[in-house]
mmCIF file of C-alpha atoms in Angstrom:
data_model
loop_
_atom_site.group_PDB
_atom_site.id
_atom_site.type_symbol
_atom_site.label_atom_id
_atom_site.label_comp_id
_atom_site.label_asym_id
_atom_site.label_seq_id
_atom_site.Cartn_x
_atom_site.Cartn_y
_atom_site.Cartn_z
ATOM 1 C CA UNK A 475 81.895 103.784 185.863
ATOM 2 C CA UNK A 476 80.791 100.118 185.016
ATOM 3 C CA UNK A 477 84.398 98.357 184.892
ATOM 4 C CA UNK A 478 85.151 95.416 182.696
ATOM 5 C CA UNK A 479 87.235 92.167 183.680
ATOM 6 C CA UNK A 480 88.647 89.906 180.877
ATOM 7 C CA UNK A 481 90.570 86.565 181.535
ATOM 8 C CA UNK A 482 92.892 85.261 180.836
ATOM 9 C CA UNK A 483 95.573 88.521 180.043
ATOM 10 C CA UNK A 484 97.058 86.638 177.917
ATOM 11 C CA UNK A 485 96.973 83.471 176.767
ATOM 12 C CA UNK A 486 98.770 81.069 174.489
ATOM 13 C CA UNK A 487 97.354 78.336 171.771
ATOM 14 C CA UNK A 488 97.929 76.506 168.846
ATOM 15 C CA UNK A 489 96.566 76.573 165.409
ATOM 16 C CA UNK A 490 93.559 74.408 165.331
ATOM 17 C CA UNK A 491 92.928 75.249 168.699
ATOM 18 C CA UNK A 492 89.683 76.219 170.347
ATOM 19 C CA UNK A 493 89.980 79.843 172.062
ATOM 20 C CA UNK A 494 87.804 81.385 174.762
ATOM 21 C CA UNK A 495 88.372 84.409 176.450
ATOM 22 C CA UNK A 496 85.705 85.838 178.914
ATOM 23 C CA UNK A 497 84.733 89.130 179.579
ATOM 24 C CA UNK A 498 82.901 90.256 183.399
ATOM 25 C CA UNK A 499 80.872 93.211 184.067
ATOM 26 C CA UNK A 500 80.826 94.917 187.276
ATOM 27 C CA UNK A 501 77.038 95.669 186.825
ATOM 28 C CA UNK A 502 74.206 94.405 184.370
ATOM 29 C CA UNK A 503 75.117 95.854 181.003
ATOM 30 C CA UNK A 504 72.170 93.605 179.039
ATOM 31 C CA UNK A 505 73.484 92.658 176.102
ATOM 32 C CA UNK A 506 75.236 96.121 175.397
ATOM 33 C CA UNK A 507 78.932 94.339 174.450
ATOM 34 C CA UNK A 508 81.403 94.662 171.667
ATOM 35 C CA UNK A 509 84.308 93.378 170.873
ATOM 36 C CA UNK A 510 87.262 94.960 169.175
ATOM 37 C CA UNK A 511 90.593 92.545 167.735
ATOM 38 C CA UNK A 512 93.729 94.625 167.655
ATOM 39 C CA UNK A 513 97.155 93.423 165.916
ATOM 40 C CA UNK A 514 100.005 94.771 166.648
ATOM 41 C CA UNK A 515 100.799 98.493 165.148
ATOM 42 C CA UNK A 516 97.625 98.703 163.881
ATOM 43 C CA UNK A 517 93.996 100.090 165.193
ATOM 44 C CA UNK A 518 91.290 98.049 166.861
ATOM 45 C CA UNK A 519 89.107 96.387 164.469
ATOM 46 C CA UNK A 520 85.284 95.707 165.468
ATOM 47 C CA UNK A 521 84.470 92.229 165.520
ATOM 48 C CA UNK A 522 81.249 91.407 167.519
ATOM 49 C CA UNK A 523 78.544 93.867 168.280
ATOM 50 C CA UNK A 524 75.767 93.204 170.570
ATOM 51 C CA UNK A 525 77.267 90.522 172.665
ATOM 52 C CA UNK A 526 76.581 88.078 169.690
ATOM 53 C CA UNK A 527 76.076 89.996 166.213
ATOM 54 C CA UNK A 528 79.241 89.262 163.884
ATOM 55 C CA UNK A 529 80.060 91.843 161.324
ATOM 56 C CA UNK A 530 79.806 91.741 158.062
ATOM 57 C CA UNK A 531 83.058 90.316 156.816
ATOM 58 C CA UNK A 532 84.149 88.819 160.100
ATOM 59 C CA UNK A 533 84.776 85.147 159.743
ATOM 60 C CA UNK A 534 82.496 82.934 161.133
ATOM 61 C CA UNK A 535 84.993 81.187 163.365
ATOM 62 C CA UNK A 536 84.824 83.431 165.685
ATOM 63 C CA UNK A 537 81.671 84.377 168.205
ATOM 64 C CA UNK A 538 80.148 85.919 171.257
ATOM 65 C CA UNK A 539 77.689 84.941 173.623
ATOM 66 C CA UNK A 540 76.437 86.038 177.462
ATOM 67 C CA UNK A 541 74.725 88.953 178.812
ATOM 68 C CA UNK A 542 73.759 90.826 182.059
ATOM 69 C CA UNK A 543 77.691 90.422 183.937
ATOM 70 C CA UNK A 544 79.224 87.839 182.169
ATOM 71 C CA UNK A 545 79.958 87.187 178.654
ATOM 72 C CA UNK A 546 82.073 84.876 176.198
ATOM 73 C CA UNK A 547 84.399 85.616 172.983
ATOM 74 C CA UNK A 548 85.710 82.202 171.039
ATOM 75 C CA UNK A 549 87.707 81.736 167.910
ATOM 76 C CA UNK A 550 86.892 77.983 167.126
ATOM 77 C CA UNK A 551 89.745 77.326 165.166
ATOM 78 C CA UNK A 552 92.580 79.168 165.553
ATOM 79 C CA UNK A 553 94.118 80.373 162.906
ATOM 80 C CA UNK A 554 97.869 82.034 162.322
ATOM 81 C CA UNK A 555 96.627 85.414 161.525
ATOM 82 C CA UNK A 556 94.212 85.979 164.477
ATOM 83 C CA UNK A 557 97.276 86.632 166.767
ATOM 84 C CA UNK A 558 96.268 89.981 168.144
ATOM 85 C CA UNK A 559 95.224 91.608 171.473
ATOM 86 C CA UNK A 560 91.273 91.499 171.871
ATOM 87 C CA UNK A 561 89.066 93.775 173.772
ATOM 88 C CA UNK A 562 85.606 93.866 175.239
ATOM 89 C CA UNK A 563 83.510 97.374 175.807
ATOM 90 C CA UNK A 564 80.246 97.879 177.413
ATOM 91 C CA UNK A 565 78.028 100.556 175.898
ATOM 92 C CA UNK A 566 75.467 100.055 178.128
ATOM 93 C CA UNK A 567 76.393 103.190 180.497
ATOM 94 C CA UNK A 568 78.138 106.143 179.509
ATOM 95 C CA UNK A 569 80.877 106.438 180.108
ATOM 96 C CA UNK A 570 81.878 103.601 177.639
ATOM 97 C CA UNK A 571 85.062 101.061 178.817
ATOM 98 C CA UNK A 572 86.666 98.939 177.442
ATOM 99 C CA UNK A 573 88.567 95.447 179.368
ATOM 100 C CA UNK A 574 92.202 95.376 180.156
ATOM 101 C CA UNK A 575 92.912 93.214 176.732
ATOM 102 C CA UNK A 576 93.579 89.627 175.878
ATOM 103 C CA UNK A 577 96.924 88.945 174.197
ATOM 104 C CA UNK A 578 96.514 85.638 172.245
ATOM 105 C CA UNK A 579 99.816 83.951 170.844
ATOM 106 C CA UNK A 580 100.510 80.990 169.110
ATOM 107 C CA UNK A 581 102.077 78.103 170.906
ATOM 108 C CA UNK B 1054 84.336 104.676 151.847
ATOM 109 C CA UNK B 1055 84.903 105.935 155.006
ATOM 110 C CA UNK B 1056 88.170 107.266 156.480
ATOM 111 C CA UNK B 1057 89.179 109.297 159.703
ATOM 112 C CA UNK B 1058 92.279 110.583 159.927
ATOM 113 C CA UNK B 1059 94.070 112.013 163.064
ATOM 114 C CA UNK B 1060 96.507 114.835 162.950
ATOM 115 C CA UNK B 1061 98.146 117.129 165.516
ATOM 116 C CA UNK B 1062 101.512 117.748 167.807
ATOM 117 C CA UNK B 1063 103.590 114.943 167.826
ATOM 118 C CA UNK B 1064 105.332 116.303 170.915
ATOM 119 C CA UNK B 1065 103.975 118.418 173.896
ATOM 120 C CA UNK B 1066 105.564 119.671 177.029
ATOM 121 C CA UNK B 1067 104.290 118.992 180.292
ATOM 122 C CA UNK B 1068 101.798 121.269 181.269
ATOM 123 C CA UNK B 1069 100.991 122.032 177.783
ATOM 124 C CA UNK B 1070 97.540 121.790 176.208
ATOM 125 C CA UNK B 1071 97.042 119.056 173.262
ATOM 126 C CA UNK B 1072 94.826 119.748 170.322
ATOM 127 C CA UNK B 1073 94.063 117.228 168.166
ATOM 128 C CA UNK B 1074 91.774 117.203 164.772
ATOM 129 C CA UNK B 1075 90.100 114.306 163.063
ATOM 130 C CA UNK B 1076 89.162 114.650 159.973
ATOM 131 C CA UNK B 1077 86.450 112.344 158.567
ATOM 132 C CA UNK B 1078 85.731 111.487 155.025
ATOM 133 C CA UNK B 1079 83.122 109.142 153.322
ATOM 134 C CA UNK B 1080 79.760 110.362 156.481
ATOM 135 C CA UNK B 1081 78.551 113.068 157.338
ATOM 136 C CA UNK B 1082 78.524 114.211 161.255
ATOM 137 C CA UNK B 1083 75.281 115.337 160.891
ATOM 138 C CA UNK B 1084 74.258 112.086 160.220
ATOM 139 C CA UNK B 1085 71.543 110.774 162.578
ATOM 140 C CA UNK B 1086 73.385 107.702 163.753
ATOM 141 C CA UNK B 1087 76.542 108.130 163.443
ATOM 142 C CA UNK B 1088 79.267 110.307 165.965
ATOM 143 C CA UNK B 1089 82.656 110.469 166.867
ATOM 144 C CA UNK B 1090 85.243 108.756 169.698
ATOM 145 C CA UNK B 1091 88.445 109.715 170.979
ATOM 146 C CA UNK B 1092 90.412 106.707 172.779
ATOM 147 C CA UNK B 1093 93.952 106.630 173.710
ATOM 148 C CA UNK B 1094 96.258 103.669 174.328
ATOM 149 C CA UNK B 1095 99.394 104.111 175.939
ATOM 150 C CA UNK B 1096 102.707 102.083 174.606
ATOM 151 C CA UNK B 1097 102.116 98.109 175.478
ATOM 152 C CA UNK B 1098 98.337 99.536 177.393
ATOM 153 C CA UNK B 1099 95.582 98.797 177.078
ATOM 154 C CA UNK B 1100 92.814 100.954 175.291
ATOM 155 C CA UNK B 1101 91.300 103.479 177.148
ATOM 156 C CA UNK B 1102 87.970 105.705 175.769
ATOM 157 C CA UNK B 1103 88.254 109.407 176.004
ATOM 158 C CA UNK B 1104 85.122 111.411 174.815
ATOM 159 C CA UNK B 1105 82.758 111.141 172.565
ATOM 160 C CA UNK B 1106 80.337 113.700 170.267
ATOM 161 C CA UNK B 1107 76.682 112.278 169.226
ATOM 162 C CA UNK B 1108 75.352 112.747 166.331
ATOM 163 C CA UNK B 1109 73.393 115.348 167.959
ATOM 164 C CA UNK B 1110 75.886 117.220 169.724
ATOM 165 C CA UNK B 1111 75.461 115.397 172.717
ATOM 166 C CA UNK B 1112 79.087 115.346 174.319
ATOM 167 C CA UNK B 1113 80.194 112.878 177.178
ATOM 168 C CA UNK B 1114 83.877 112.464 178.943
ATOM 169 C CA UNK B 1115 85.872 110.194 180.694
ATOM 170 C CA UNK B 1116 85.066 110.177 184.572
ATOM 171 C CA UNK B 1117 88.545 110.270 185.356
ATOM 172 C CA UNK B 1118 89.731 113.092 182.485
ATOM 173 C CA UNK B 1119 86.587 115.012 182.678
ATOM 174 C CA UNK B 1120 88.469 118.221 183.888
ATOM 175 C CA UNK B 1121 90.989 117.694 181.302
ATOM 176 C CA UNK B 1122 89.111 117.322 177.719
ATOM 177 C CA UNK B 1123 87.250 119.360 175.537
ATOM 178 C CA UNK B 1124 85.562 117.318 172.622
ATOM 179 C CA UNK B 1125 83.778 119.737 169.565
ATOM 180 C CA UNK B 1126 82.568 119.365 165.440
ATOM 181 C CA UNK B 1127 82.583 121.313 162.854
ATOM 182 C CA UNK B 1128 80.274 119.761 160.930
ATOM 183 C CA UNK B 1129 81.520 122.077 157.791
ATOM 184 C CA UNK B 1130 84.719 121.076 158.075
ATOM 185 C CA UNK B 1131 84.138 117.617 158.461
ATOM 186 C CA UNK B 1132 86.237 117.710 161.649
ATOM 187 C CA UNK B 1133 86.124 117.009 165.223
ATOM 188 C CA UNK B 1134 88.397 118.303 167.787
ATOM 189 C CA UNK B 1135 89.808 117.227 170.794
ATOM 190 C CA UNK B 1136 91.642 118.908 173.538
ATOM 191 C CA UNK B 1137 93.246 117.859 176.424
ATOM 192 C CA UNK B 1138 94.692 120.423 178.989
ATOM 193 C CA UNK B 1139 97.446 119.998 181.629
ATOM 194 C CA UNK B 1140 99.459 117.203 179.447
ATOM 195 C CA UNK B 1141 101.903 115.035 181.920
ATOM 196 C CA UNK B 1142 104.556 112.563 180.764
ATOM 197 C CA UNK B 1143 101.659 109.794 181.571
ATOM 198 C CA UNK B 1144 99.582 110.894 178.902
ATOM 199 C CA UNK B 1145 101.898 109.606 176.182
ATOM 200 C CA UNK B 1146 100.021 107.425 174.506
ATOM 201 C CA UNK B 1147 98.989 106.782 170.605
ATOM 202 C CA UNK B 1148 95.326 108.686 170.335
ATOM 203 C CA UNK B 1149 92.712 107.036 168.242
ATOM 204 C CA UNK B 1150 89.639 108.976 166.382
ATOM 205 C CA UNK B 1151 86.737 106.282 165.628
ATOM 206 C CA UNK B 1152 83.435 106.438 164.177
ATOM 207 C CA UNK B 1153 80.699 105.603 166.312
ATOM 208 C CA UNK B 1154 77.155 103.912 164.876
ATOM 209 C CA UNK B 1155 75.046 104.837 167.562
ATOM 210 C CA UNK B 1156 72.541 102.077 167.310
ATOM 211 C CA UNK B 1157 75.372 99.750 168.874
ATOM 212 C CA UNK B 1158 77.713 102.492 170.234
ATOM 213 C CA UNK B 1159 79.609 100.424 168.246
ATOM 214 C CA UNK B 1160 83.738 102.172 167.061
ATOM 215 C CA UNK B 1161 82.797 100.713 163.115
ATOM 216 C CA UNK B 1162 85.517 102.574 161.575
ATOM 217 C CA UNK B 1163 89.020 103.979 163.300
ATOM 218 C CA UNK B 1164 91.745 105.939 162.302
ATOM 219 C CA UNK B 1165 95.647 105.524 162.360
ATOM 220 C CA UNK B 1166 96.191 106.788 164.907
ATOM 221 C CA UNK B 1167 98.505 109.617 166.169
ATOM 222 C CA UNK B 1168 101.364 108.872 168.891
ATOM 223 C CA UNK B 1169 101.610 112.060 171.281
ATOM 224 C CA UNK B 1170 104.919 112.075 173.644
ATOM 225 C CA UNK B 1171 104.884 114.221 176.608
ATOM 226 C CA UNK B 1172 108.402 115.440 177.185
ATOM 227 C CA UNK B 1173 110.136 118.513 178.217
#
């Protein structure tokens, strides 16, 4: 199974901020990459598809970027109600995975 | 619009078997492009992806759980099943039915959620 690495775990910022959280591969997954925000009590939400492809609705500060092992999620400005847990998962291979999580806070 | 909605045992026993139904509303699962996840995320864990049904009735499993889960449709019904044998006080976790657009294998829409506790 291809195994996904995100860093930091967690991390801590204030609003304003610039965010970046990175996800790594364990093998070439192309471009094959979404990411998921999840707030507390509530079910993953899909943010970025494709490595880079924002969904409809998704505000535009925030974006993704990489492909083949290593790839990039940033919130330019952080605001107060992105405070959430945020995952990557590679669809290149079956079976999917997902990373370990990044728990943003506010400082 | 479209909804998926999780329902099943909210307490199993060790060694039990779990079934659990999602019920989808708003797509068809006969649709060409789009199928059905199961994930699971254990209290304060992280999310971890548990089977999946294509469109076509193409089925694929965790590596680890393989030996453990059953994953079926009834595309009449509207629902998609899930079972999971052998349940262990581990296994408590909140389950998750999503829809999947296959283009992106991306989970587009998710449900709830359903927290199972294993406990004698």
């Amino acid at each position: 199974d291809i195994q996904m690495t995100q860093s930091p775990s967690s991390l801590s910022a204030s609003v304003g901020d610039r965010v970046t959280i990175t996800c790594q591969a364990s093998e070439d997954i192309r471009k094959y990459l979404n990411w998921y925000q999840q707030k507390p009590g509530k079910a993953p939400k899909l943010l970025i598809n494709g490595a880079s492809n924002l969904e409809t609705g998704v505000p535009s500060r925030f974006s993704g970027s990489g492909s083949g092992t290593d790839f990039t999620f940033t919130i330019s400005s952080l605001q107060p109600e992105d405070i959430a847990t945020y995952y990557c998962q590679q669809y290149d291979n079956l079976p999917y995975t997902f990373g370990q999580g990044t728990k943003l806070e506010i400082k | 619009q479209v909804t998926l909605k999780e329902s099943g045992p909210v307490l199993v026993k060790p060694t039990e078997t779990l079934t659990l139904t999602c019920t989808v509303s708003g797509f068809s699962l006969s649709n060409s492009r789009m199928g059905v996840s199961w994930i699971r995320q254990p209290p304060g864990k992280a999310l971890e992806w548990l089977a999946h049904i294509f469109s076509n009735g193409e089925k694929s499993y965790s590596t680890s759980l393989k030996s453990r889960l059953t994953i079926s449709k009834d595309t009449s019904k509207s629902q998609v099943v899930l079972t999971m044998t052998n349940m262990d006080p581990v296994d408590t976790a909140t389950f998750y039915c999503a829809r999947i657009r296959e283009r992106e294998s991306a989970l587009d829409y998710w449900g709830q959620g359903t927290l199972v506790t294993v406990s004698s």
